[in-house]
CSV table of C-alpha atoms and ligand atoms in Angstrom, one decimal:
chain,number,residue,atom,x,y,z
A,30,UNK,CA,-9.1,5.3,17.3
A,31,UNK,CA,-9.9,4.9,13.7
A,32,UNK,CA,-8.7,1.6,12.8
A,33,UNK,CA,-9.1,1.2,8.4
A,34,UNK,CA,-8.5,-2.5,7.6
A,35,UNK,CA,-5.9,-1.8,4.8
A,36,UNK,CA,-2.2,-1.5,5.7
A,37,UNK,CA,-1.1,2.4,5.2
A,38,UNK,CA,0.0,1.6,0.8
A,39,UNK,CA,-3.6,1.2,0.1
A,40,UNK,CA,-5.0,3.9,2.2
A,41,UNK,CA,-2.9,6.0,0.8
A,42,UNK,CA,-2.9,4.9,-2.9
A,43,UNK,CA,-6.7,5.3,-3.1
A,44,UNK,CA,-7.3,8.2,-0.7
A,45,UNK,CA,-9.4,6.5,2.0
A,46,UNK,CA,-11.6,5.7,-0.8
A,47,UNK,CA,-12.1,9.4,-2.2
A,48,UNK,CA,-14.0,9.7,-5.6
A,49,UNK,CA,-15.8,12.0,-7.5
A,50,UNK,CA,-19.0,10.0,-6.7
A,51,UNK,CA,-21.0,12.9,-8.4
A,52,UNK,CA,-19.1,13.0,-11.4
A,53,UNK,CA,-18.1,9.3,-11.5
A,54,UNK,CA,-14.2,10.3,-11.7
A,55,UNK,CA,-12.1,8.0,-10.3
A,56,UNK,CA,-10.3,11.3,-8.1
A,57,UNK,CA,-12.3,13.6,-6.0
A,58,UNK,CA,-12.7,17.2,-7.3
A,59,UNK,CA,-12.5,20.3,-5.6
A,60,UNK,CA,-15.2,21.7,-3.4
A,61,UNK,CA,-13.7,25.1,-3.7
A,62,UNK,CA,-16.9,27.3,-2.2
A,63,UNK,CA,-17.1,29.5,0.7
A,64,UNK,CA,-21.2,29.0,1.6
A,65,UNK,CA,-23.7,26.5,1.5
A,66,UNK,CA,-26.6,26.7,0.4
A,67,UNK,CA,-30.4,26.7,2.2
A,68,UNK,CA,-33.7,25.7,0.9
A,69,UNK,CA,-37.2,27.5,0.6
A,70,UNK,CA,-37.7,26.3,4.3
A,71,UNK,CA,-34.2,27.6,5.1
A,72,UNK,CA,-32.9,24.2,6.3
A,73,UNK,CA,-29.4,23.5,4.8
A,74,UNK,CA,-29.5,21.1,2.2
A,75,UNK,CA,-26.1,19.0,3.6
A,76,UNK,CA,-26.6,20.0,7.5
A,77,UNK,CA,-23.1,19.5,8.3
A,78,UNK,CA,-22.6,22.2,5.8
A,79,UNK,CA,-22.9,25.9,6.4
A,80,UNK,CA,-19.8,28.5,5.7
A,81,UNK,CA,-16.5,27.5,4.1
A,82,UNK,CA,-14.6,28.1,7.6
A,83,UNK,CA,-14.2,24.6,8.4
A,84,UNK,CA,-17.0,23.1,6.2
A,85,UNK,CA,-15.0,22.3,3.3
A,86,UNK,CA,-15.6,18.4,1.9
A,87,UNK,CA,-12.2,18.7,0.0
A,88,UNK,CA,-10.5,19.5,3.5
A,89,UNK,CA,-12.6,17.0,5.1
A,90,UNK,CA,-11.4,14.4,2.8
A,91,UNK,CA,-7.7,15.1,3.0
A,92,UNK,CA,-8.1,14.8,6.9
A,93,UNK,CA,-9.6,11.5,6.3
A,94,UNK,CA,-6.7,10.0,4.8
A,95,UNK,CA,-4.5,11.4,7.4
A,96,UNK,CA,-6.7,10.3,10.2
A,97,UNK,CA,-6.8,6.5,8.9
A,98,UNK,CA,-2.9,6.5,8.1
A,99,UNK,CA,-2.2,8.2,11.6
A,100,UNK,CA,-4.6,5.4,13.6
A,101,UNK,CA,-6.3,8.5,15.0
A,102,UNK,CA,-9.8,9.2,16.3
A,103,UNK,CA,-9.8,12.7,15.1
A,104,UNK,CA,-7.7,14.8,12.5
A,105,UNK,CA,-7.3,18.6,11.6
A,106,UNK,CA,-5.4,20.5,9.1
A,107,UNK,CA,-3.9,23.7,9.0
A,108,UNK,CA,-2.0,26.2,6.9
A,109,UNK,CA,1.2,25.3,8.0
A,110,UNK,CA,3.0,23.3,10.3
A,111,UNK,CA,3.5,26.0,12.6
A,112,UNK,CA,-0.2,26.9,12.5
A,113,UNK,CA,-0.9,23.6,13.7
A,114,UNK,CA,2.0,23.7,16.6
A,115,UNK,CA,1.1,26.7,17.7
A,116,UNK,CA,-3.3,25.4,18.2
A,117,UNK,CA,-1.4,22.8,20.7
A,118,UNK,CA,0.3,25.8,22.8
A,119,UNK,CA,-2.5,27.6,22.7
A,120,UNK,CA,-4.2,24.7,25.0
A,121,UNK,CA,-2.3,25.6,27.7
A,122,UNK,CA,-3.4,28.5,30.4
A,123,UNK,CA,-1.9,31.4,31.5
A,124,UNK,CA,0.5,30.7,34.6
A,125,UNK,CA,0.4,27.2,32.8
A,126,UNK,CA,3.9,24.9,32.3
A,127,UNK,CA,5.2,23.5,29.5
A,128,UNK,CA,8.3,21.2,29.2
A,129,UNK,CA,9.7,21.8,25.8
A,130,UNK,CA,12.2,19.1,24.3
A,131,UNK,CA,15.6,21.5,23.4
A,132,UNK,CA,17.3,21.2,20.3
A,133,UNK,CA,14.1,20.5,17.8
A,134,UNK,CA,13.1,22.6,15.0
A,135,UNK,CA,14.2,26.4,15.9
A,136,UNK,CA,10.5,27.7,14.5
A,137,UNK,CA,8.7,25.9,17.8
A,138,UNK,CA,11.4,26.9,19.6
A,139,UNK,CA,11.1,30.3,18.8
A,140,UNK,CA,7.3,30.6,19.0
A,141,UNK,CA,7.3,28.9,21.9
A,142,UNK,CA,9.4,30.8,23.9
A,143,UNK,CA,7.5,34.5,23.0
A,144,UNK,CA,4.4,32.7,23.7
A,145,UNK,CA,4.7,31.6,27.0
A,146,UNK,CA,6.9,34.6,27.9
A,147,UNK,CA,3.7,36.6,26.9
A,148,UNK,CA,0.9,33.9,28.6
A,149,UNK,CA,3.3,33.9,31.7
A,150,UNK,CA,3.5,30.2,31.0
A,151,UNK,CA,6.4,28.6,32.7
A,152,UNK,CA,8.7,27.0,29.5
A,153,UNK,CA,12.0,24.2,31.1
A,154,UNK,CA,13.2,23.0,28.0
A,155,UNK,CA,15.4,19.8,28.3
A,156,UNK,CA,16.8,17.1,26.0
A,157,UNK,CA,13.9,14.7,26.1
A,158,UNK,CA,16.1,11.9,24.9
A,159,UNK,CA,18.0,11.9,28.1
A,160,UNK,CA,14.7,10.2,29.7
A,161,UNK,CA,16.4,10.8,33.1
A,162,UNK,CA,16.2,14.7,32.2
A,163,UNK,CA,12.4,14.1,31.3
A,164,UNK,CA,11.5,12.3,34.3
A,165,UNK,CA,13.4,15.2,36.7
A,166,UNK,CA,11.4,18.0,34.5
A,167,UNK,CA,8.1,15.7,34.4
A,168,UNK,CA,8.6,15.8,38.4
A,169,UNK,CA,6.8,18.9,38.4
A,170,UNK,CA,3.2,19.1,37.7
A,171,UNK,CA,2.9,20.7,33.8
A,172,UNK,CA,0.1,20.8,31.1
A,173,UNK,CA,2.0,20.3,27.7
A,174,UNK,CA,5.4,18.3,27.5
A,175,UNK,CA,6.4,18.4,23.6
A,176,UNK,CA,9.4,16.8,22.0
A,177,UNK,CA,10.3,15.7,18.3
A,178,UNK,CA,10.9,12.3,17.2
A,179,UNK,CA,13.5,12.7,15.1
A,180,UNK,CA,14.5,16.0,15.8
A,181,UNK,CA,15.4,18.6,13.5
A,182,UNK,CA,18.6,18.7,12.8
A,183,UNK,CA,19.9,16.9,15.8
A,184,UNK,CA,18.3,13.7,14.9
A,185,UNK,CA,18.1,13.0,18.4
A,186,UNK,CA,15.8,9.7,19.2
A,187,UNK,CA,13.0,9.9,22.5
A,188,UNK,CA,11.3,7.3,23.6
A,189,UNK,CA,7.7,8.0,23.2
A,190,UNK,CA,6.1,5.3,25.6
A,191,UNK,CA,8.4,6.7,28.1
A,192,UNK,CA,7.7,10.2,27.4
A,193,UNK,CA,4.0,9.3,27.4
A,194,UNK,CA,4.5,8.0,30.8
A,195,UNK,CA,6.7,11.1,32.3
A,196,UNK,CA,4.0,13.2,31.1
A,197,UNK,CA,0.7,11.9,32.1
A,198,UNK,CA,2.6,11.3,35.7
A,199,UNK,CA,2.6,15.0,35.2
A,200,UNK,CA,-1.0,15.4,34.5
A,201,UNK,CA,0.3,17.0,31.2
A,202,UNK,CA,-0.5,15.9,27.6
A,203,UNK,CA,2.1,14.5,25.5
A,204,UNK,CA,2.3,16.1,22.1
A,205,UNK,CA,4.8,14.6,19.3
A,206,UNK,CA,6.1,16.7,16.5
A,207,UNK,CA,6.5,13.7,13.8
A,208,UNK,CA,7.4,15.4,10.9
A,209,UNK,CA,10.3,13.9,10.2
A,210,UNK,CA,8.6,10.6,10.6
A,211,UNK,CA,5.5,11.0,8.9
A,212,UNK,CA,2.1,8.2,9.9
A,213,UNK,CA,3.4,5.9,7.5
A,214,UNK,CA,6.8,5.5,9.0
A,215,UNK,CA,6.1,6.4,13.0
A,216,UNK,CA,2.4,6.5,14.5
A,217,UNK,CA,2.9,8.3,17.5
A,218,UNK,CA,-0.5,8.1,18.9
A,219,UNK,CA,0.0,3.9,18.9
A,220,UNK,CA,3.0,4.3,21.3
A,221,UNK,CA,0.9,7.0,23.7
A,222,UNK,CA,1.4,10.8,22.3
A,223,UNK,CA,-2.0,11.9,23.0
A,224,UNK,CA,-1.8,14.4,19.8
A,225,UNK,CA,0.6,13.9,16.6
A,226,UNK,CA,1.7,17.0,14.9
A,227,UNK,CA,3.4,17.0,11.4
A,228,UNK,CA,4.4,20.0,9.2
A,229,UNK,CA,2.7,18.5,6.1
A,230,UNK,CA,4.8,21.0,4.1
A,231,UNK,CA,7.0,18.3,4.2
A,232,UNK,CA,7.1,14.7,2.9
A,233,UNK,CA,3.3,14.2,3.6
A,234,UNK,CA,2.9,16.6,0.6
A,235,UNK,CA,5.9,16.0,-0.5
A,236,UNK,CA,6.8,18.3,-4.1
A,237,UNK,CA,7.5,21.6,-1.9
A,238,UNK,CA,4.7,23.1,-3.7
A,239,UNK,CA,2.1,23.3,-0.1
A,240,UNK,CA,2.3,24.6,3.1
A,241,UNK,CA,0.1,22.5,5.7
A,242,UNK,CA,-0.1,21.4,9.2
A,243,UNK,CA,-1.7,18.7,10.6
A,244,UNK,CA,-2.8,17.4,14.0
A,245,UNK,CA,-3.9,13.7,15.0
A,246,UNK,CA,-4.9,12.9,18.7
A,247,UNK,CA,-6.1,9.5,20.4
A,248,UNK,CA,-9.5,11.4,22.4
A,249,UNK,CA,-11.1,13.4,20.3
A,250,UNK,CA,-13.2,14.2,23.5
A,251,UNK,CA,-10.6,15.2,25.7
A,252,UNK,CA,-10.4,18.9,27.1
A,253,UNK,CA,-7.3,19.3,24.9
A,254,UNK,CA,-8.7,18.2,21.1
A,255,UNK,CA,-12.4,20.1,22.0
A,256,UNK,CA,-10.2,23.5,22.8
A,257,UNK,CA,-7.9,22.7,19.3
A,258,UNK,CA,-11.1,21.7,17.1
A,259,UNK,CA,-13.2,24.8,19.2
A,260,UNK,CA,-10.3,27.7,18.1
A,261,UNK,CA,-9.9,26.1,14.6
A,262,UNK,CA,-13.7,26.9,13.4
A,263,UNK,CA,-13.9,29.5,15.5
A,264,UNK,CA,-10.5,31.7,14.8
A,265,UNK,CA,-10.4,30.5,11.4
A,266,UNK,CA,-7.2,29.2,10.7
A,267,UNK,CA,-8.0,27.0,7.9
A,268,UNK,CA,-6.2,25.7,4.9
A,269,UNK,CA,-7.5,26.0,1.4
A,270,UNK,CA,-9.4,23.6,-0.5
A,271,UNK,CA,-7.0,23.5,-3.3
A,272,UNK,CA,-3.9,22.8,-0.9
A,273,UNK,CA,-5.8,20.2,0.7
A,274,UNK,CA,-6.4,18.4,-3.1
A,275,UNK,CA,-2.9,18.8,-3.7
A,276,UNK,CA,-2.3,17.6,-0.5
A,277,UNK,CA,-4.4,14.3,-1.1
A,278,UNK,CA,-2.3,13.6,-4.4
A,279,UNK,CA,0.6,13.9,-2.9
A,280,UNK,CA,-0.1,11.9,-0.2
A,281,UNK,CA,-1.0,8.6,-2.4
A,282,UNK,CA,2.6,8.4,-2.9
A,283,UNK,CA,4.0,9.2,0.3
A,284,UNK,CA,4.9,5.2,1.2
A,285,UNK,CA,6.5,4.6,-1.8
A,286,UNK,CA,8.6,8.2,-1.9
A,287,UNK,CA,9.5,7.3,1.7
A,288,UNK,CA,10.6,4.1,1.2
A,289,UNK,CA,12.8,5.5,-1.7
A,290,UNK,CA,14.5,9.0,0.6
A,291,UNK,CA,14.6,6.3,3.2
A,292,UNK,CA,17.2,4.3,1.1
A,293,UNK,CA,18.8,6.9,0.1
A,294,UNK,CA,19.4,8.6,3.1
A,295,UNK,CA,20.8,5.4,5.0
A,296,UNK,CA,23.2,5.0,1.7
A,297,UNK,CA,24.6,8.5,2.3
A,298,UNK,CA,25.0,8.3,5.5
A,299,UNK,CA,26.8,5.1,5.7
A,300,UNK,CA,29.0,6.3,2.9
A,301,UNK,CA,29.7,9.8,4.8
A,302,UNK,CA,30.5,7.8,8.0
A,303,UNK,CA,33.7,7.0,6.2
A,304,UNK,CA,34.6,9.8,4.5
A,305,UNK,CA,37.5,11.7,5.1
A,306,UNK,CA,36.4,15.2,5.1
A,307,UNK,CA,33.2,14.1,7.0
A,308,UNK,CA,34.0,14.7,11.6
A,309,UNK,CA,30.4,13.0,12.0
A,310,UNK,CA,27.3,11.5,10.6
A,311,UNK,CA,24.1,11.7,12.4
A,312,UNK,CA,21.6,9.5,11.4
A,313,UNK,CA,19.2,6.5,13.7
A,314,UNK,CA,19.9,4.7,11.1
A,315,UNK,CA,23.5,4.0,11.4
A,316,UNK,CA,24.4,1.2,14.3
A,317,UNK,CA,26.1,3.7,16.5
A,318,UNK,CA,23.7,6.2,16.4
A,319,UNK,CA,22.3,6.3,20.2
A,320,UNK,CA,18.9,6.0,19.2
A,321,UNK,CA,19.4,3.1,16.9
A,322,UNK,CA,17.7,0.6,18.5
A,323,UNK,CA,14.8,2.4,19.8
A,324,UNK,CA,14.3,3.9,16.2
A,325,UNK,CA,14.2,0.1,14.6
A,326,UNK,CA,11.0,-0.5,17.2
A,327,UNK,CA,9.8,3.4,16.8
A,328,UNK,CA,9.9,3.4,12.9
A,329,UNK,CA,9.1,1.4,9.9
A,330,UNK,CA,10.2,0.6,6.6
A,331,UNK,CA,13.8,2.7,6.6
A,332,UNK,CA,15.1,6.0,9.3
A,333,UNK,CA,13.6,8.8,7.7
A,334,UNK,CA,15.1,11.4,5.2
A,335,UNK,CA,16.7,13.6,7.0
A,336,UNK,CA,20.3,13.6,8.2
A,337,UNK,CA,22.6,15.6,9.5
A,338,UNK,CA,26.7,15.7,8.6
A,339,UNK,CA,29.5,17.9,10.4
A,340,UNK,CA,32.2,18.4,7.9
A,341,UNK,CA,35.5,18.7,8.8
A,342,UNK,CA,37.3,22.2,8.7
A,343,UNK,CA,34.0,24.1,10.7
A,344,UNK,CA,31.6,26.8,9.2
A,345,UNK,CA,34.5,27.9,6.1
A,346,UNK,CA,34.8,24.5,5.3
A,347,UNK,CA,30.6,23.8,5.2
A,348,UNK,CA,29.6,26.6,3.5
A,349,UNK,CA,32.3,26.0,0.9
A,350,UNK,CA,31.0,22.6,0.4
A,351,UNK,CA,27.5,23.4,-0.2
A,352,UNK,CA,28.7,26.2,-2.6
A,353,UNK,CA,30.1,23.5,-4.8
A,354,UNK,CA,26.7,21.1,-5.1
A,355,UNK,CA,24.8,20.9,-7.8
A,356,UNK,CA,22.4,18.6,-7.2
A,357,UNK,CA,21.1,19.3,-4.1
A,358,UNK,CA,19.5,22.6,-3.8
A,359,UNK,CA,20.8,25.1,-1.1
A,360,UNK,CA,17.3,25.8,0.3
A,361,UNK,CA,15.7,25.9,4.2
A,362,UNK,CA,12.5,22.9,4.7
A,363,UNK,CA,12.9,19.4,3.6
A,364,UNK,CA,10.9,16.4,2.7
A,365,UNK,CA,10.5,17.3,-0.9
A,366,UNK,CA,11.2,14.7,-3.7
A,367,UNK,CA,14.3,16.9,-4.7
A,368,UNK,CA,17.3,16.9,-2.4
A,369,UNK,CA,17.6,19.7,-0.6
A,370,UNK,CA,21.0,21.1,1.6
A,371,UNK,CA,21.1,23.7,4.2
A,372,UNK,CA,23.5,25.0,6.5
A,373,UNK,CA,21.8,26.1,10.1
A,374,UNK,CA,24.6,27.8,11.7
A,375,UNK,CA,23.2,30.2,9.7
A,376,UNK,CA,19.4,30.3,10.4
A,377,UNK,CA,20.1,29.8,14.5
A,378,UNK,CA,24.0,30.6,15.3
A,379,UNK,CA,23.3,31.0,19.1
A,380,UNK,CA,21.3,27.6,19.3
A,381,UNK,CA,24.6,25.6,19.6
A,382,UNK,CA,24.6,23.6,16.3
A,383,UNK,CA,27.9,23.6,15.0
A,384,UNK,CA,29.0,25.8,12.6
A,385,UNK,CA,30.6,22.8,10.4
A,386,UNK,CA,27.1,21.2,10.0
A,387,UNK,CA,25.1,20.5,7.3
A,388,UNK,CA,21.4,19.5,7.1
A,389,UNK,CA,20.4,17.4,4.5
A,390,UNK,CA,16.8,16.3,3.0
A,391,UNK,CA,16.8,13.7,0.7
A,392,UNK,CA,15.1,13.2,-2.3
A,393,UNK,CA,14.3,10.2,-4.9
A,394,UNK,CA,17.5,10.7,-7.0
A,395,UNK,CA,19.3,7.9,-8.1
A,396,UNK,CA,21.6,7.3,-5.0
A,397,UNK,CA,24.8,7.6,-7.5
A,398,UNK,CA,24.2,10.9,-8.6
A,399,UNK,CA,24.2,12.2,-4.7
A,400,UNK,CA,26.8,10.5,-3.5
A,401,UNK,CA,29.0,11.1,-6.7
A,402,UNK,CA,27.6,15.3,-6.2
A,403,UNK,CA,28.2,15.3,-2.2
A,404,UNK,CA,31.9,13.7,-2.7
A,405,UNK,CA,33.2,16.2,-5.4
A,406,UNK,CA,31.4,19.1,-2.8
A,407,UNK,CA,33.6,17.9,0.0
A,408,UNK,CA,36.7,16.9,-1.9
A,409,UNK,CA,36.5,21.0,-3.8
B,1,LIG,N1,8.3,21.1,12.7
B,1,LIG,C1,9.4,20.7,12.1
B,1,LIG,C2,10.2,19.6,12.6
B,1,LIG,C3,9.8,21.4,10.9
B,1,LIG,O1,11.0,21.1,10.3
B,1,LIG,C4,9.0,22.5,10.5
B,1,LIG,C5,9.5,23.3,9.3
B,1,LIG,O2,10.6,23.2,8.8
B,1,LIG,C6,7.9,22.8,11.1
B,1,LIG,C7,7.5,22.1,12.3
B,1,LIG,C8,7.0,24.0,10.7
B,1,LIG,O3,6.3,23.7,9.6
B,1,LIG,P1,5.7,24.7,8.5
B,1,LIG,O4,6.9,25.2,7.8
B,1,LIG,O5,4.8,23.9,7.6
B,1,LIG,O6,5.0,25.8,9.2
């Protein structure tokens, strides 16, 4: 594992040490060519450099940071989050099994289920906080178990040692979508996922201007990473250089944004708790949150930005609500320094999220302004 001396802030202030050492700039510039060049002799000139499909140093340098903030001995972007989820699938075999944690982000959900409907992989998808579920679904011998930590929108808490256990007692890998608890806040790999995933779309970028995927894994020799790193330079799916510099800048502020959507999300959601147009709030951060206790030892410095509130008076009443915000933007993905709303009835109505909930990511706003804009929403 890639252990860097300094604590996650300085990593990520100065970009694992990027610089323009070329052009003695204190950033790194873009390496934005396809091919690398030969000599006369036809040696390369860099050797580890031959064709832009996954020989980028910009890329390179992005994964760097990652890898040092994520504790990890090996790190790989992508072009989305879902690119990145779907390299893990893609590990498993046909006539494979894969326990799938229910109620995460409907995307994986989705992609997972055509893809192992297609591979003839068998899919058992169970609520993976309910370890008692995990261990009856770990009973079987599998090759992928992956959950969420927090999920999206449930913010459901799973215990990720546990998990870890369930599945290697499976022979399986354990694979932890993070996203909602990016390296600076939860370093899966520390409490035993073997790979960490995180739509870096999100707050690792965070200014909803990039779409990115990442992947983090303890053994970067295990059959598992060697297939993920083998199909990356091989089928190509690689992000840009430019997204991966805008990537880096955004990611020098990532501790500090979270800490600040951090505060403000456990300031909303204790206000919410109370309110009386609000039927519930859920949030780890809030003391009666289920997963309150094992999200103060899973996660650091706040619960994470993302929370999710049932208003009273069902779907109507929700989507009446969000019509009268105007702070927060009525807009699907989260993470962003802006605070954004969405209703997911409407994106998944047969998933069994209630038709009164809201989803909310929030930003770096002064916490007055949202509170003051989500109480004259749900008073109308
Ligand atoms: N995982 C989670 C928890 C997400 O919320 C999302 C997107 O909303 C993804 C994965 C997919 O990421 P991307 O949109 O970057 O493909």
């Amino acid at each position: 594992m890639n252990k860097s001396p300094f604590k996650s802030e300085t990593i990520a202030a100065q970009a694992a040490g990027a610089v323009d050492a070329a052009g003695a700039g204190v950033v790194p510039g873009i390496q934005p060519a396809t091919t690398f060049l030969r000599g006369p002799d036809n040696a390369l000139l860099r050797g580890d450099k031959i064709y832009g499909r996954d020989d980028n140093d910009t890329v390179r340098q992005a994964e760097e940071i990652l890898n040092q903030l994520e504790g990890a001995a090996a790190t790989l972007l992508f072009p989305s989050g879902m690119a990145a989820a779907a390299a893990v699938f893609r590990t498993v075999s046909n006539g494979g099994r894969v326990v799938l944690q229910s109620g995460i982000y409907w995307g994986v959900t989705k992609w997972a289920q055509d893809f192992c409907a297609r591979r003839d992989i068998m899919l058992d998808q169970v609520d993976a906080s309910d370890l008692d579920a995990l261990s009856t679904a770990c009973a079987q011998p599998a090759d992928l178990v992956w959950i969420e930590v927090p999920s999206n929108p449930w913010l459901k808490i799973t215990d990720i040692a546990a998990a870890s256990d369930l599945a290697h007692r499976a022979g399986a890998i354990l694979a932890v979508d993070g996203t909602a608890a990016p390296p600076t806040m939860t370093q899966a790999l520390q409490f035993g996922a073997d790979i960490v995933m995180h739509s870096a779309t999100k707050a690792i970028n965070g200014h909803t201007d990039v779409l990115a995927g990442v992947l983090s894994c303890a053994d970067a020799g295990s059959a598992a990473w060697q297939a993920i790193a083998l199909d990356r330079h091989d089928a190509g799916a690689i992000i840009g250089p430019f997204e991966a510099w805008l990537l880096m800048r955004g990611i020098r502020t990532l501790p500090l944004r979270l800490e600040r959507m951090s505060a403000n999300a456990q300031a909303i959601a204790e206000y919410l708790a109370t309110h009386d147009r609000v039927e519930a709030v859920w949030y780890p951060g809030l003391r009666d949150h289920p997963g309150y206790e094992l999200a103060k030892r899973q996660m650091q410095g706040g619960f994470g930005y993302m929370l999710s509130v049932v208003v009273n008076g069902g779907e109507t009443a929700a989507l009446a609500a969000i019509g009268r915000l105007s702070l927060f933007h009525r807009a699907t993905s989260l993470g962003g320094v802006e605070s954004l709303v969405e209703h997911r009835h409407s994106i998944e109505p047969h998933s069994g999220i209630p038709p009164g909930l809201l989803r909310l990511s929030v930003g770096i706003e002064h916490i007055d302004d949202l509170i003051a804009d989500l109480d004259q929403a749900l008073r109308g």
